[in-house]
Amino acid sequence: MSYCTTCHQRLWQLKQTLEHNLAFTQAGSVELCILAYNDTETYQYLREHYAEYIADGRLRVLDWRDEKAFADGSTWSCGYVKHLAHLMGRGDVLFNLDADNFIDDELHKALLSLQPNELLITLQSEWRDDGRSGRIGVHRSMYGKARYRDKGRGDDGDFISQCISQGARVQQIRCAMTPIDNER
């Protein structure tokens, strides 16, 4: 299983979630993939402080820099960057876990038993403007049919719609741990 995380100048959040989330990794079966996208500090920080996790494969880190212009004219597209992070994952299950999110026991257990035709998302009734709505898991075989695309703020909805159109059955799960506030 691969927890796929993007980080763009949010090391301050990652520092609050990383130790907790690494406790759910297991060499050879559960990894945390972190894509440092046009980020000036995350890659180096992780290489300096988490070399043991990188060496045994529990933590995968990639520094990615480009000057891409996105569909909405911005310098950041969640869908494009999440896609790059998902490409890093080697697990049978890929789960979008933003830098401000925590893994919890219920989520981890649900992902370990996720079937190829299932899509795991946060309960829609719990969606708030705090980062929990981007928690989406899919089996690798489904990700080959549907993927994150450059859709601006509609990236998660687009991805969910693609999966459903490919026959995915939606399984909803509560967000047991509140994400880190996006304001410092």
Short mmCIF file of N, CA and C in Angstrom, two decimals:
data_model
loop_
_atom_site.label_atom_id
_atom_site.label_comp_id
_atom_site.label_asym_id
_atom_site.label_seq_id
_atom_site.Cartn_x
_atom_site.Cartn_y
_atom_site.Cartn_z
N MET A 1 0.84 -1.17 0.00
CA MET A 1 0.00 0.00 0.00
C MET A 1 0.89 1.24 0.00
N SER A 2 0.43 2.25 -0.72
CA SER A 2 1.19 3.49 -0.82
C SER A 2 0.33 4.68 -0.39
N TYR A 3 0.78 5.37 0.63
CA TYR A 3 0.18 6.65 1.02
C TYR A 3 0.92 7.70 0.21
N CYS A 4 0.21 8.44 -0.65
CA CYS A 4 0.82 9.37 -1.60
C CYS A 4 0.58 10.80 -1.14
N THR A 5 1.66 11.52 -0.87
CA THR A 5 1.59 12.86 -0.31
C THR A 5 2.31 13.86 -1.19
N THR A 6 1.68 15.00 -1.39
CA THR A 6 2.34 16.10 -2.07
C THR A 6 2.71 17.15 -1.04
N CYS A 7 3.81 17.83 -1.29
CA CYS A 7 4.24 18.88 -0.37
C CYS A 7 4.81 20.03 -1.18
N HIS A 8 4.18 21.18 -1.07
CA HIS A 8 4.64 22.39 -1.73
C HIS A 8 4.69 23.50 -0.68
N GLN A 9 5.88 23.67 -0.10
CA GLN A 9 6.11 24.67 0.93
C GLN A 9 5.23 24.45 2.17
N ARG A 10 4.97 23.20 2.50
CA ARG A 10 4.17 22.88 3.68
C ARG A 10 4.91 21.93 4.62
N LEU A 11 6.20 22.07 4.67
CA LEU A 11 6.98 21.25 5.59
C LEU A 11 6.50 21.46 7.02
N TRP A 12 6.05 22.65 7.35
CA TRP A 12 5.57 22.94 8.70
C TRP A 12 4.39 22.03 9.07
N GLN A 13 3.56 21.65 8.10
CA GLN A 13 2.47 20.70 8.37
C GLN A 13 3.01 19.28 8.43
N LEU A 14 3.85 18.94 7.48
CA LEU A 14 4.41 17.59 7.40
C LEU A 14 5.16 17.24 8.68
N LYS A 15 5.85 18.20 9.26
CA LYS A 15 6.56 17.95 10.52
C LYS A 15 5.60 17.55 11.64
N GLN A 16 4.34 17.97 11.56
CA GLN A 16 3.35 17.65 12.59
C GLN A 16 2.67 16.30 12.36
N THR A 17 2.66 15.81 11.13
CA THR A 17 1.96 14.56 10.81
C THR A 17 2.90 13.38 10.54
N LEU A 18 4.13 13.66 10.17
CA LEU A 18 5.03 12.63 9.66
C LEU A 18 5.33 11.50 10.64
N GLU A 19 5.73 11.82 11.86
CA GLU A 19 6.05 10.75 12.83
C GLU A 19 4.86 9.83 13.05
N HIS A 20 3.70 10.43 13.20
CA HIS A 20 2.48 9.65 13.40
C HIS A 20 2.24 8.74 12.19
N ASN A 21 2.31 9.28 11.00
CA ASN A 21 2.01 8.51 9.80
C ASN A 21 3.06 7.45 9.49
N LEU A 22 4.30 7.72 9.80
CA LEU A 22 5.34 6.70 9.57
C LEU A 22 5.14 5.47 10.45
N ALA A 23 4.46 5.62 11.56
CA ALA A 23 4.19 4.47 12.44
C ALA A 23 3.31 3.42 11.74
N PHE A 24 2.61 3.81 10.69
CA PHE A 24 1.75 2.89 9.95
C PHE A 24 2.47 2.22 8.78
N THR A 25 3.71 2.62 8.51
CA THR A 25 4.45 2.03 7.40
C THR A 25 5.09 0.72 7.83
N GLN A 26 5.40 -0.09 6.85
CA GLN A 26 6.06 -1.37 7.11
C GLN A 26 6.93 -1.69 5.90
N ALA A 27 8.20 -1.90 6.14
CA ALA A 27 9.13 -2.18 5.04
C ALA A 27 8.61 -3.33 4.18
N GLY A 28 8.54 -3.08 2.88
CA GLY A 28 8.12 -4.10 1.94
C GLY A 28 6.63 -4.18 1.69
N SER A 29 5.81 -3.48 2.50
CA SER A 29 4.37 -3.60 2.26
C SER A 29 3.58 -2.29 2.38
N VAL A 30 4.01 -1.37 3.20
CA VAL A 30 3.29 -0.09 3.35
C VAL A 30 4.32 1.04 3.32
N GLU A 31 4.16 1.92 2.35
CA GLU A 31 5.11 3.01 2.19
C GLU A 31 4.41 4.36 2.21
N LEU A 32 5.17 5.37 2.55
CA LEU A 32 4.71 6.76 2.49
C LEU A 32 5.55 7.42 1.41
N CYS A 33 4.90 7.88 0.34
CA CYS A 33 5.57 8.53 -0.78
C CYS A 33 5.34 10.03 -0.66
N ILE A 34 6.41 10.80 -0.66
CA ILE A 34 6.28 12.25 -0.54
C ILE A 34 6.94 12.91 -1.74
N LEU A 35 6.13 13.65 -2.48
CA LEU A 35 6.61 14.41 -3.61
C LEU A 35 6.79 15.86 -3.17
N ALA A 36 8.01 16.33 -3.18
CA ALA A 36 8.31 17.73 -2.85
C ALA A 36 8.26 18.50 -4.17
N TYR A 37 7.14 19.18 -4.41
CA TYR A 37 6.91 19.83 -5.70
C TYR A 37 7.26 21.32 -5.61
N ASN A 38 8.26 21.71 -6.40
CA ASN A 38 8.73 23.11 -6.37
C ASN A 38 8.83 23.59 -4.93
N ASP A 39 9.44 22.79 -4.13
CA ASP A 39 9.55 23.01 -2.69
C ASP A 39 11.02 23.22 -2.35
N THR A 40 11.32 24.20 -1.56
CA THR A 40 12.71 24.55 -1.31
C THR A 40 13.33 23.85 -0.11
N GLU A 41 12.53 23.14 0.72
CA GLU A 41 13.11 22.59 1.95
C GLU A 41 12.74 21.15 2.29
N THR A 42 11.64 20.65 1.81
CA THR A 42 11.13 19.34 2.25
C THR A 42 12.07 18.19 1.89
N TYR A 43 12.50 18.12 0.65
CA TYR A 43 13.34 17.00 0.21
C TYR A 43 14.59 16.88 1.07
N GLN A 44 15.31 17.96 1.24
CA GLN A 44 16.54 17.93 2.01
C GLN A 44 16.27 17.59 3.48
N TYR A 45 15.22 18.15 4.04
CA TYR A 45 14.87 17.87 5.43
C TYR A 45 14.62 16.37 5.62
N LEU A 46 13.85 15.78 4.74
CA LEU A 46 13.54 14.35 4.86
C LEU A 46 14.79 13.49 4.69
N ARG A 47 15.64 13.83 3.77
CA ARG A 47 16.88 13.06 3.56
C ARG A 47 17.78 13.16 4.80
N GLU A 48 17.79 14.29 5.44
CA GLU A 48 18.64 14.47 6.62
C GLU A 48 18.08 13.81 7.87
N HIS A 49 16.77 13.84 8.05
CA HIS A 49 16.16 13.38 9.31
C HIS A 49 15.50 12.00 9.25
N TYR A 50 15.30 11.46 8.05
CA TYR A 50 14.58 10.19 7.93
C TYR A 50 15.30 9.20 7.01
N ALA A 51 16.63 9.25 7.02
CA ALA A 51 17.43 8.38 6.15
C ALA A 51 17.14 6.90 6.37
N GLU A 52 16.90 6.50 7.62
CA GLU A 52 16.62 5.09 7.92
C GLU A 52 15.33 4.62 7.22
N TYR A 53 14.31 5.44 7.26
CA TYR A 53 13.04 5.11 6.60
C TYR A 53 13.19 5.08 5.08
N ILE A 54 13.99 5.99 4.56
CA ILE A 54 14.24 6.02 3.11
C ILE A 54 15.03 4.77 2.70
N ALA A 55 16.03 4.42 3.47
CA ALA A 55 16.88 3.27 3.14
C ALA A 55 16.10 1.96 3.11
N ASP A 56 15.14 1.78 4.02
CA ASP A 56 14.40 0.51 4.03
C ASP A 56 13.10 0.55 3.23
N GLY A 57 12.82 1.67 2.56
CA GLY A 57 11.67 1.75 1.66
C GLY A 57 10.36 2.17 2.29
N ARG A 58 10.34 2.42 3.58
CA ARG A 58 9.08 2.86 4.20
C ARG A 58 8.74 4.29 3.79
N LEU A 59 9.76 5.06 3.43
CA LEU A 59 9.57 6.44 2.99
C LEU A 59 10.25 6.60 1.64
N ARG A 60 9.49 7.07 0.66
CA ARG A 60 10.03 7.37 -0.66
C ARG A 60 9.88 8.87 -0.86
N VAL A 61 10.91 9.51 -1.32
CA VAL A 61 10.92 10.96 -1.47
C VAL A 61 11.41 11.33 -2.86
N LEU A 62 10.73 12.27 -3.49
CA LEU A 62 11.13 12.74 -4.81
C LEU A 62 11.05 14.26 -4.83
N ASP A 63 12.10 14.89 -5.31
CA ASP A 63 12.15 16.34 -5.50
C ASP A 63 11.80 16.60 -6.96
N TRP A 64 10.71 17.31 -7.22
CA TRP A 64 10.25 17.55 -8.58
C TRP A 64 10.12 19.04 -8.80
N ARG A 65 10.78 19.50 -9.82
CA ARG A 65 10.71 20.93 -10.13
C ARG A 65 10.37 21.12 -11.61
N ASP A 66 9.41 21.97 -11.85
CA ASP A 66 9.09 22.36 -13.22
C ASP A 66 8.40 23.72 -13.19
N GLU A 67 8.27 24.30 -14.35
CA GLU A 67 7.63 25.60 -14.45
C GLU A 67 6.41 25.48 -15.34
N LYS A 68 5.60 24.51 -15.04
CA LYS A 68 4.42 24.21 -15.83
C LYS A 68 3.33 25.25 -15.61
N ALA A 69 2.65 25.63 -16.68
CA ALA A 69 1.47 26.48 -16.57
C ALA A 69 0.26 25.56 -16.64
N PHE A 70 -0.64 25.73 -15.72
CA PHE A 70 -1.79 24.83 -15.63
C PHE A 70 -3.04 25.40 -16.30
N ALA A 71 -4.04 24.56 -16.44
CA ALA A 71 -5.26 24.91 -17.16
C ALA A 71 -5.91 26.19 -16.66
N ASP A 72 -5.84 26.43 -15.36
CA ASP A 72 -6.47 27.64 -14.80
C ASP A 72 -5.50 28.82 -14.73
N GLY A 73 -4.30 28.67 -15.29
CA GLY A 73 -3.32 29.74 -15.31
C GLY A 73 -2.45 29.84 -14.07
N SER A 74 -2.66 28.96 -13.10
CA SER A 74 -1.90 29.00 -11.86
C SER A 74 -0.57 28.27 -11.99
N THR A 75 0.23 28.34 -10.93
CA THR A 75 1.49 27.61 -10.90
C THR A 75 1.37 26.33 -10.08
N TRP A 76 0.14 25.94 -9.74
CA TRP A 76 -0.10 24.73 -8.95
C TRP A 76 -1.40 24.08 -9.41
N SER A 77 -1.36 22.82 -9.67
CA SER A 77 -2.56 22.05 -9.99
C SER A 77 -2.56 20.81 -9.11
N CYS A 78 -3.51 20.74 -8.21
CA CYS A 78 -3.57 19.58 -7.30
C CYS A 78 -3.59 18.27 -8.08
N GLY A 79 -4.42 18.20 -9.11
CA GLY A 79 -4.53 16.96 -9.87
C GLY A 79 -3.22 16.54 -10.52
N TYR A 80 -2.54 17.45 -11.15
CA TYR A 80 -1.26 17.15 -11.80
C TYR A 80 -0.24 16.67 -10.77
N VAL A 81 -0.14 17.38 -9.66
CA VAL A 81 0.86 17.04 -8.65
C VAL A 81 0.49 15.74 -7.92
N LYS A 82 -0.80 15.54 -7.63
CA LYS A 82 -1.23 14.29 -7.01
C LYS A 82 -0.94 13.11 -7.94
N HIS A 83 -1.10 13.32 -9.24
CA HIS A 83 -0.79 12.25 -10.20
C HIS A 83 0.68 11.87 -10.11
N LEU A 84 1.56 12.85 -10.05
CA LEU A 84 2.99 12.57 -9.92
C LEU A 84 3.27 11.77 -8.65
N ALA A 85 2.62 12.13 -7.55
CA ALA A 85 2.82 11.41 -6.29
C ALA A 85 2.29 9.98 -6.40
N HIS A 86 1.17 9.79 -7.08
CA HIS A 86 0.62 8.44 -7.25
C HIS A 86 1.54 7.58 -8.12
N LEU A 87 2.21 8.19 -9.08
CA LEU A 87 3.15 7.44 -9.91
C LEU A 87 4.34 6.92 -9.09
N MET A 88 4.64 7.57 -7.98
CA MET A 88 5.73 7.11 -7.10
C MET A 88 5.36 5.82 -6.37
N GLY A 89 4.09 5.64 -6.10
CA GLY A 89 3.63 4.51 -5.29
C GLY A 89 3.86 3.17 -5.96
N ARG A 90 4.32 2.21 -5.16
CA ARG A 90 4.55 0.85 -5.66
C ARG A 90 3.51 -0.14 -5.13
N GLY A 91 2.64 0.32 -4.25
CA GLY A 91 1.67 -0.57 -3.63
C GLY A 91 0.48 -0.89 -4.51
N ASP A 92 -0.28 -1.92 -4.11
CA ASP A 92 -1.51 -2.28 -4.83
C ASP A 92 -2.63 -1.28 -4.57
N VAL A 93 -2.56 -0.56 -3.46
CA VAL A 93 -3.54 0.45 -3.12
C VAL A 93 -2.81 1.78 -3.04
N LEU A 94 -3.40 2.81 -3.67
CA LEU A 94 -2.85 4.16 -3.66
C LEU A 94 -3.83 5.06 -2.91
N PHE A 95 -3.32 5.80 -1.95
CA PHE A 95 -4.19 6.66 -1.15
C PHE A 95 -3.60 8.07 -1.08
N ASN A 96 -4.43 9.05 -1.44
CA ASN A 96 -4.00 10.44 -1.36
C ASN A 96 -4.06 10.90 0.09
N LEU A 97 -2.91 11.22 0.63
CA LEU A 97 -2.79 11.68 2.02
C LEU A 97 -2.01 12.98 2.00
N ASP A 98 -2.72 14.10 2.04
CA ASP A 98 -2.04 15.39 2.00
C ASP A 98 -1.16 15.57 3.23
N ALA A 99 -0.24 16.51 3.13
CA ALA A 99 0.73 16.76 4.21
C ALA A 99 0.06 17.11 5.53
N ASP A 100 -1.17 17.61 5.48
CA ASP A 100 -1.88 18.00 6.70
C ASP A 100 -2.76 16.89 7.28
N ASN A 101 -2.75 15.70 6.67
CA ASN A 101 -3.62 14.60 7.09
C ASN A 101 -2.89 13.57 7.94
N PHE A 102 -3.67 12.92 8.79
CA PHE A 102 -3.17 11.83 9.63
C PHE A 102 -3.80 10.51 9.18
N ILE A 103 -3.04 9.45 9.28
CA ILE A 103 -3.56 8.09 9.11
C ILE A 103 -4.14 7.68 10.45
N ASP A 104 -5.25 6.94 10.42
CA ASP A 104 -5.80 6.39 11.66
C ASP A 104 -6.07 4.90 11.46
N ASP A 105 -6.33 4.21 12.56
CA ASP A 105 -6.50 2.75 12.51
C ASP A 105 -7.63 2.31 11.58
N GLU A 106 -8.77 2.98 11.63
CA GLU A 106 -9.92 2.60 10.80
C GLU A 106 -9.57 2.77 9.31
N LEU A 107 -8.94 3.87 8.97
CA LEU A 107 -8.54 4.11 7.60
C LEU A 107 -7.55 3.05 7.12
N HIS A 108 -6.54 2.81 7.91
CA HIS A 108 -5.49 1.85 7.55
C HIS A 108 -6.09 0.46 7.31
N LYS A 109 -6.95 0.04 8.20
CA LYS A 109 -7.59 -1.28 8.08
C LYS A 109 -8.45 -1.34 6.81
N ALA A 110 -9.21 -0.28 6.53
CA ALA A 110 -10.05 -0.25 5.33
C ALA A 110 -9.21 -0.32 4.06
N LEU A 111 -8.09 0.37 4.06
CA LEU A 111 -7.22 0.34 2.87
C LEU A 111 -6.56 -1.01 2.67
N LEU A 112 -6.22 -1.68 3.76
CA LEU A 112 -5.60 -3.00 3.64
C LEU A 112 -6.55 -4.02 3.02
N SER A 113 -7.85 -3.78 3.14
CA SER A 113 -8.83 -4.72 2.58
C SER A 113 -9.56 -4.16 1.36
N LEU A 114 -9.09 -3.02 0.81
CA LEU A 114 -9.74 -2.40 -0.33
C LEU A 114 -9.68 -3.32 -1.55
N GLN A 115 -10.81 -3.50 -2.19
CA GLN A 115 -10.91 -4.35 -3.36
C GLN A 115 -10.70 -3.55 -4.65
N PRO A 116 -10.32 -4.20 -5.73
CA PRO A 116 -10.05 -3.49 -6.99
C PRO A 116 -11.21 -2.65 -7.51
N ASN A 117 -12.44 -3.00 -7.19
CA ASN A 117 -13.59 -2.25 -7.70
C ASN A 117 -14.12 -1.24 -6.67
N GLU A 118 -13.37 -0.94 -5.63
CA GLU A 118 -13.82 -0.02 -4.59
C GLU A 118 -13.03 1.28 -4.62
N LEU A 119 -13.70 2.33 -4.22
CA LEU A 119 -13.12 3.66 -4.08
C LEU A 119 -13.40 4.11 -2.66
N LEU A 120 -12.37 4.41 -1.90
CA LEU A 120 -12.53 4.81 -0.51
C LEU A 120 -12.41 6.32 -0.41
N ILE A 121 -13.43 6.98 0.13
CA ILE A 121 -13.40 8.43 0.30
C ILE A 121 -13.91 8.80 1.68
N THR A 122 -13.60 10.01 2.09
CA THR A 122 -14.10 10.53 3.36
C THR A 122 -15.60 10.73 3.26
N LEU A 123 -16.31 10.47 4.33
CA LEU A 123 -17.76 10.68 4.35
C LEU A 123 -18.11 12.07 3.84
N GLN A 124 -18.98 12.13 2.85
CA GLN A 124 -19.36 13.42 2.30
C GLN A 124 -20.00 14.32 3.34
N SER A 125 -20.70 13.74 4.29
CA SER A 125 -21.34 14.55 5.33
C SER A 125 -20.31 15.20 6.26
N GLU A 126 -19.07 14.72 6.21
CA GLU A 126 -18.01 15.29 7.05
C GLU A 126 -17.14 16.30 6.30
N TRP A 127 -17.36 16.48 5.02
CA TRP A 127 -16.48 17.36 4.26
C TRP A 127 -16.56 18.77 4.81
N ARG A 128 -15.41 19.30 5.12
CA ARG A 128 -15.27 20.66 5.61
C ARG A 128 -14.10 21.29 4.88
N ASP A 129 -13.94 22.55 5.05
CA ASP A 129 -12.84 23.26 4.40
C ASP A 129 -11.57 23.12 5.23
N ASP A 130 -11.18 21.88 5.52
CA ASP A 130 -9.99 21.67 6.35
C ASP A 130 -9.08 20.55 5.85
N GLY A 131 -9.22 20.12 4.63
CA GLY A 131 -8.29 19.15 4.07
C GLY A 131 -8.74 17.71 4.11
N ARG A 132 -9.85 17.40 4.75
CA ARG A 132 -10.25 16.00 4.84
C ARG A 132 -10.87 15.48 3.56
N SER A 133 -11.38 16.34 2.69
CA SER A 133 -12.07 15.88 1.48
C SER A 133 -11.14 15.27 0.45
N GLY A 134 -9.86 15.50 0.53
CA GLY A 134 -8.92 14.95 -0.44
C GLY A 134 -8.43 13.56 -0.09
N ARG A 135 -9.01 12.95 0.93
CA ARG A 135 -8.58 11.62 1.35
C ARG A 135 -9.30 10.58 0.49
N ILE A 136 -8.59 10.07 -0.53
CA ILE A 136 -9.20 9.19 -1.52
C ILE A 136 -8.26 8.02 -1.79
N GLY A 137 -8.80 6.80 -1.71
CA GLY A 137 -8.02 5.60 -1.95
C GLY A 137 -8.60 4.77 -3.07
N VAL A 138 -7.73 4.17 -3.84
CA VAL A 138 -8.14 3.38 -4.99
C VAL A 138 -7.10 2.28 -5.22
N HIS A 139 -7.57 1.18 -5.75
CA HIS A 139 -6.67 0.08 -6.10
C HIS A 139 -5.88 0.49 -7.35
N ARG A 140 -4.67 0.04 -7.44
CA ARG A 140 -3.80 0.38 -8.58
C ARG A 140 -4.48 0.06 -9.92
N SER A 141 -5.18 -1.05 -10.00
CA SER A 141 -5.82 -1.41 -11.27
C SER A 141 -6.88 -0.39 -11.67
N MET A 142 -7.53 0.24 -10.72
CA MET A 142 -8.50 1.30 -11.02
C MET A 142 -7.76 2.57 -11.42
N TYR A 143 -6.63 2.84 -10.77
CA TYR A 143 -5.89 4.06 -11.10
C TYR A 143 -5.37 4.01 -12.53
N GLY A 144 -5.20 2.86 -13.07
CA GLY A 144 -4.80 2.76 -14.48
C GLY A 144 -5.91 3.18 -15.43
N LYS A 145 -7.16 3.10 -14.97
CA LYS A 145 -8.31 3.48 -15.80
C LYS A 145 -8.72 4.93 -15.56
N ALA A 146 -8.55 5.39 -14.36
CA ALA A 146 -8.89 6.75 -13.95
C ALA A 146 -7.66 7.32 -13.26
N ARG A 147 -7.43 8.61 -13.41
CA ARG A 147 -6.26 9.21 -12.76
C ARG A 147 -6.54 10.68 -12.47
N TYR A 148 -5.71 11.22 -11.61
CA TYR A 148 -5.80 12.65 -11.34
C TYR A 148 -5.36 13.43 -12.57
N ARG A 149 -6.10 14.49 -12.88
CA ARG A 149 -5.79 15.35 -14.02
C ARG A 149 -5.75 16.81 -13.57
N ASP A 150 -5.23 17.66 -14.42
CA ASP A 150 -5.14 19.10 -14.17
C ASP A 150 -6.55 19.70 -14.28
N LYS A 151 -7.24 19.75 -13.14
CA LYS A 151 -8.61 20.26 -13.10
C LYS A 151 -8.76 21.38 -12.08
N GLY A 152 -7.66 21.96 -11.62
CA GLY A 152 -7.74 23.02 -10.63
C GLY A 152 -8.36 22.51 -9.34
N ARG A 153 -9.24 23.28 -8.74
CA ARG A 153 -9.85 22.91 -7.46
C ARG A 153 -10.82 21.73 -7.60
N GLY A 154 -11.18 21.34 -8.81
CA GLY A 154 -12.11 20.24 -9.00
C GLY A 154 -11.43 18.90 -9.20
N ASP A 155 -10.17 18.79 -8.82
CA ASP A 155 -9.40 17.57 -9.08
C ASP A 155 -9.97 16.34 -8.40
N ASP A 156 -10.35 16.46 -7.13
CA ASP A 156 -10.85 15.29 -6.40
C ASP A 156 -12.20 14.84 -6.96
N GLY A 157 -13.08 15.78 -7.22
CA GLY A 157 -14.39 15.44 -7.79
C GLY A 157 -14.26 14.79 -9.15
N ASP A 158 -13.36 15.31 -9.97
CA ASP A 158 -13.11 14.73 -11.28
C ASP A 158 -12.59 13.30 -11.15
N PHE A 159 -11.65 13.09 -10.24
CA PHE A 159 -11.09 11.76 -10.05
C PHE A 159 -12.16 10.77 -9.56
N ILE A 160 -12.95 11.19 -8.59
CA ILE A 160 -14.04 10.34 -8.09
C ILE A 160 -15.00 9.99 -9.22
N SER A 161 -15.38 10.98 -10.03
CA SER A 161 -16.30 10.73 -11.15
C SER A 161 -15.71 9.75 -12.15
N GLN A 162 -14.42 9.90 -12.44
CA GLN A 162 -13.76 8.97 -13.36
C GLN A 162 -13.83 7.54 -12.83
N CYS A 163 -13.54 7.37 -11.54
CA CYS A 163 -13.55 6.03 -10.94
C CYS A 163 -14.95 5.42 -10.98
N ILE A 164 -15.95 6.23 -10.64
CA ILE A 164 -17.33 5.73 -10.67
C ILE A 164 -17.72 5.34 -12.09
N SER A 165 -17.32 6.14 -13.08
CA SER A 165 -17.65 5.81 -14.47
C SER A 165 -16.95 4.53 -14.93
N GLN A 166 -15.88 4.15 -14.24
CA GLN A 166 -15.18 2.90 -14.54
C GLN A 166 -15.71 1.73 -13.72
N GLY A 167 -16.79 1.97 -12.97
CA GLY A 167 -17.43 0.90 -12.23
C GLY A 167 -17.06 0.79 -10.77
N ALA A 168 -16.33 1.76 -10.24
CA ALA A 168 -15.94 1.70 -8.83
C ALA A 168 -17.15 1.88 -7.92
N ARG A 169 -17.18 1.09 -6.88
CA ARG A 169 -18.21 1.19 -5.85
C ARG A 169 -17.63 2.05 -4.72
N VAL A 170 -18.35 3.10 -4.35
CA VAL A 170 -17.86 4.04 -3.34
C VAL A 170 -18.07 3.48 -1.94
N GLN A 171 -17.01 3.50 -1.18
CA GLN A 171 -17.05 3.15 0.24
C GLN A 171 -16.63 4.43 0.98
N GLN A 172 -17.46 4.87 1.90
CA GLN A 172 -17.14 6.09 2.64
C GLN A 172 -16.67 5.74 4.04
N ILE A 173 -15.74 6.55 4.54
CA ILE A 173 -15.17 6.33 5.86
C ILE A 173 -15.07 7.68 6.57
N ARG A 174 -15.24 7.66 7.86
CA ARG A 174 -15.14 8.91 8.60
C ARG A 174 -13.68 9.33 8.72
N CYS A 175 -13.48 10.59 8.99
CA CYS A 175 -12.13 11.13 9.19
C CYS A 175 -11.94 11.24 10.70
N ALA A 176 -11.28 10.26 11.28
CA ALA A 176 -11.16 10.17 12.74
C ALA A 176 -10.24 11.24 13.33
N MET A 177 -9.30 11.71 12.54
CA MET A 177 -8.33 12.69 13.05
C MET A 177 -8.39 13.96 12.20
N THR A 178 -8.69 15.06 12.84
CA THR A 178 -8.80 16.33 12.14
C THR A 178 -7.45 16.73 11.53
N PRO A 179 -7.46 17.14 10.26
CA PRO A 179 -6.23 17.59 9.62
C PRO A 179 -5.64 18.83 10.29
N ILE A 180 -4.36 19.06 10.07
CA ILE A 180 -3.68 20.26 10.57
C ILE A 180 -4.30 21.47 9.88
N ASP A 181 -4.54 22.51 10.62
CA ASP A 181 -5.10 23.74 10.08
C ASP A 181 -4.17 24.29 8.99
N ASN A 182 -4.74 24.76 7.89
CA ASN A 182 -3.93 25.27 6.80
C ASN A 182 -3.41 26.68 7.04
N GLU A 183 -3.86 27.30 8.11
CA GLU A 183 -3.35 28.62 8.48
C GLU A 183 -2.33 28.46 9.59
N ARG A 184 -1.23 29.14 9.49
CA ARG A 184 -0.20 29.06 10.53
C ARG A 184 -0.62 29.83 11.74
#
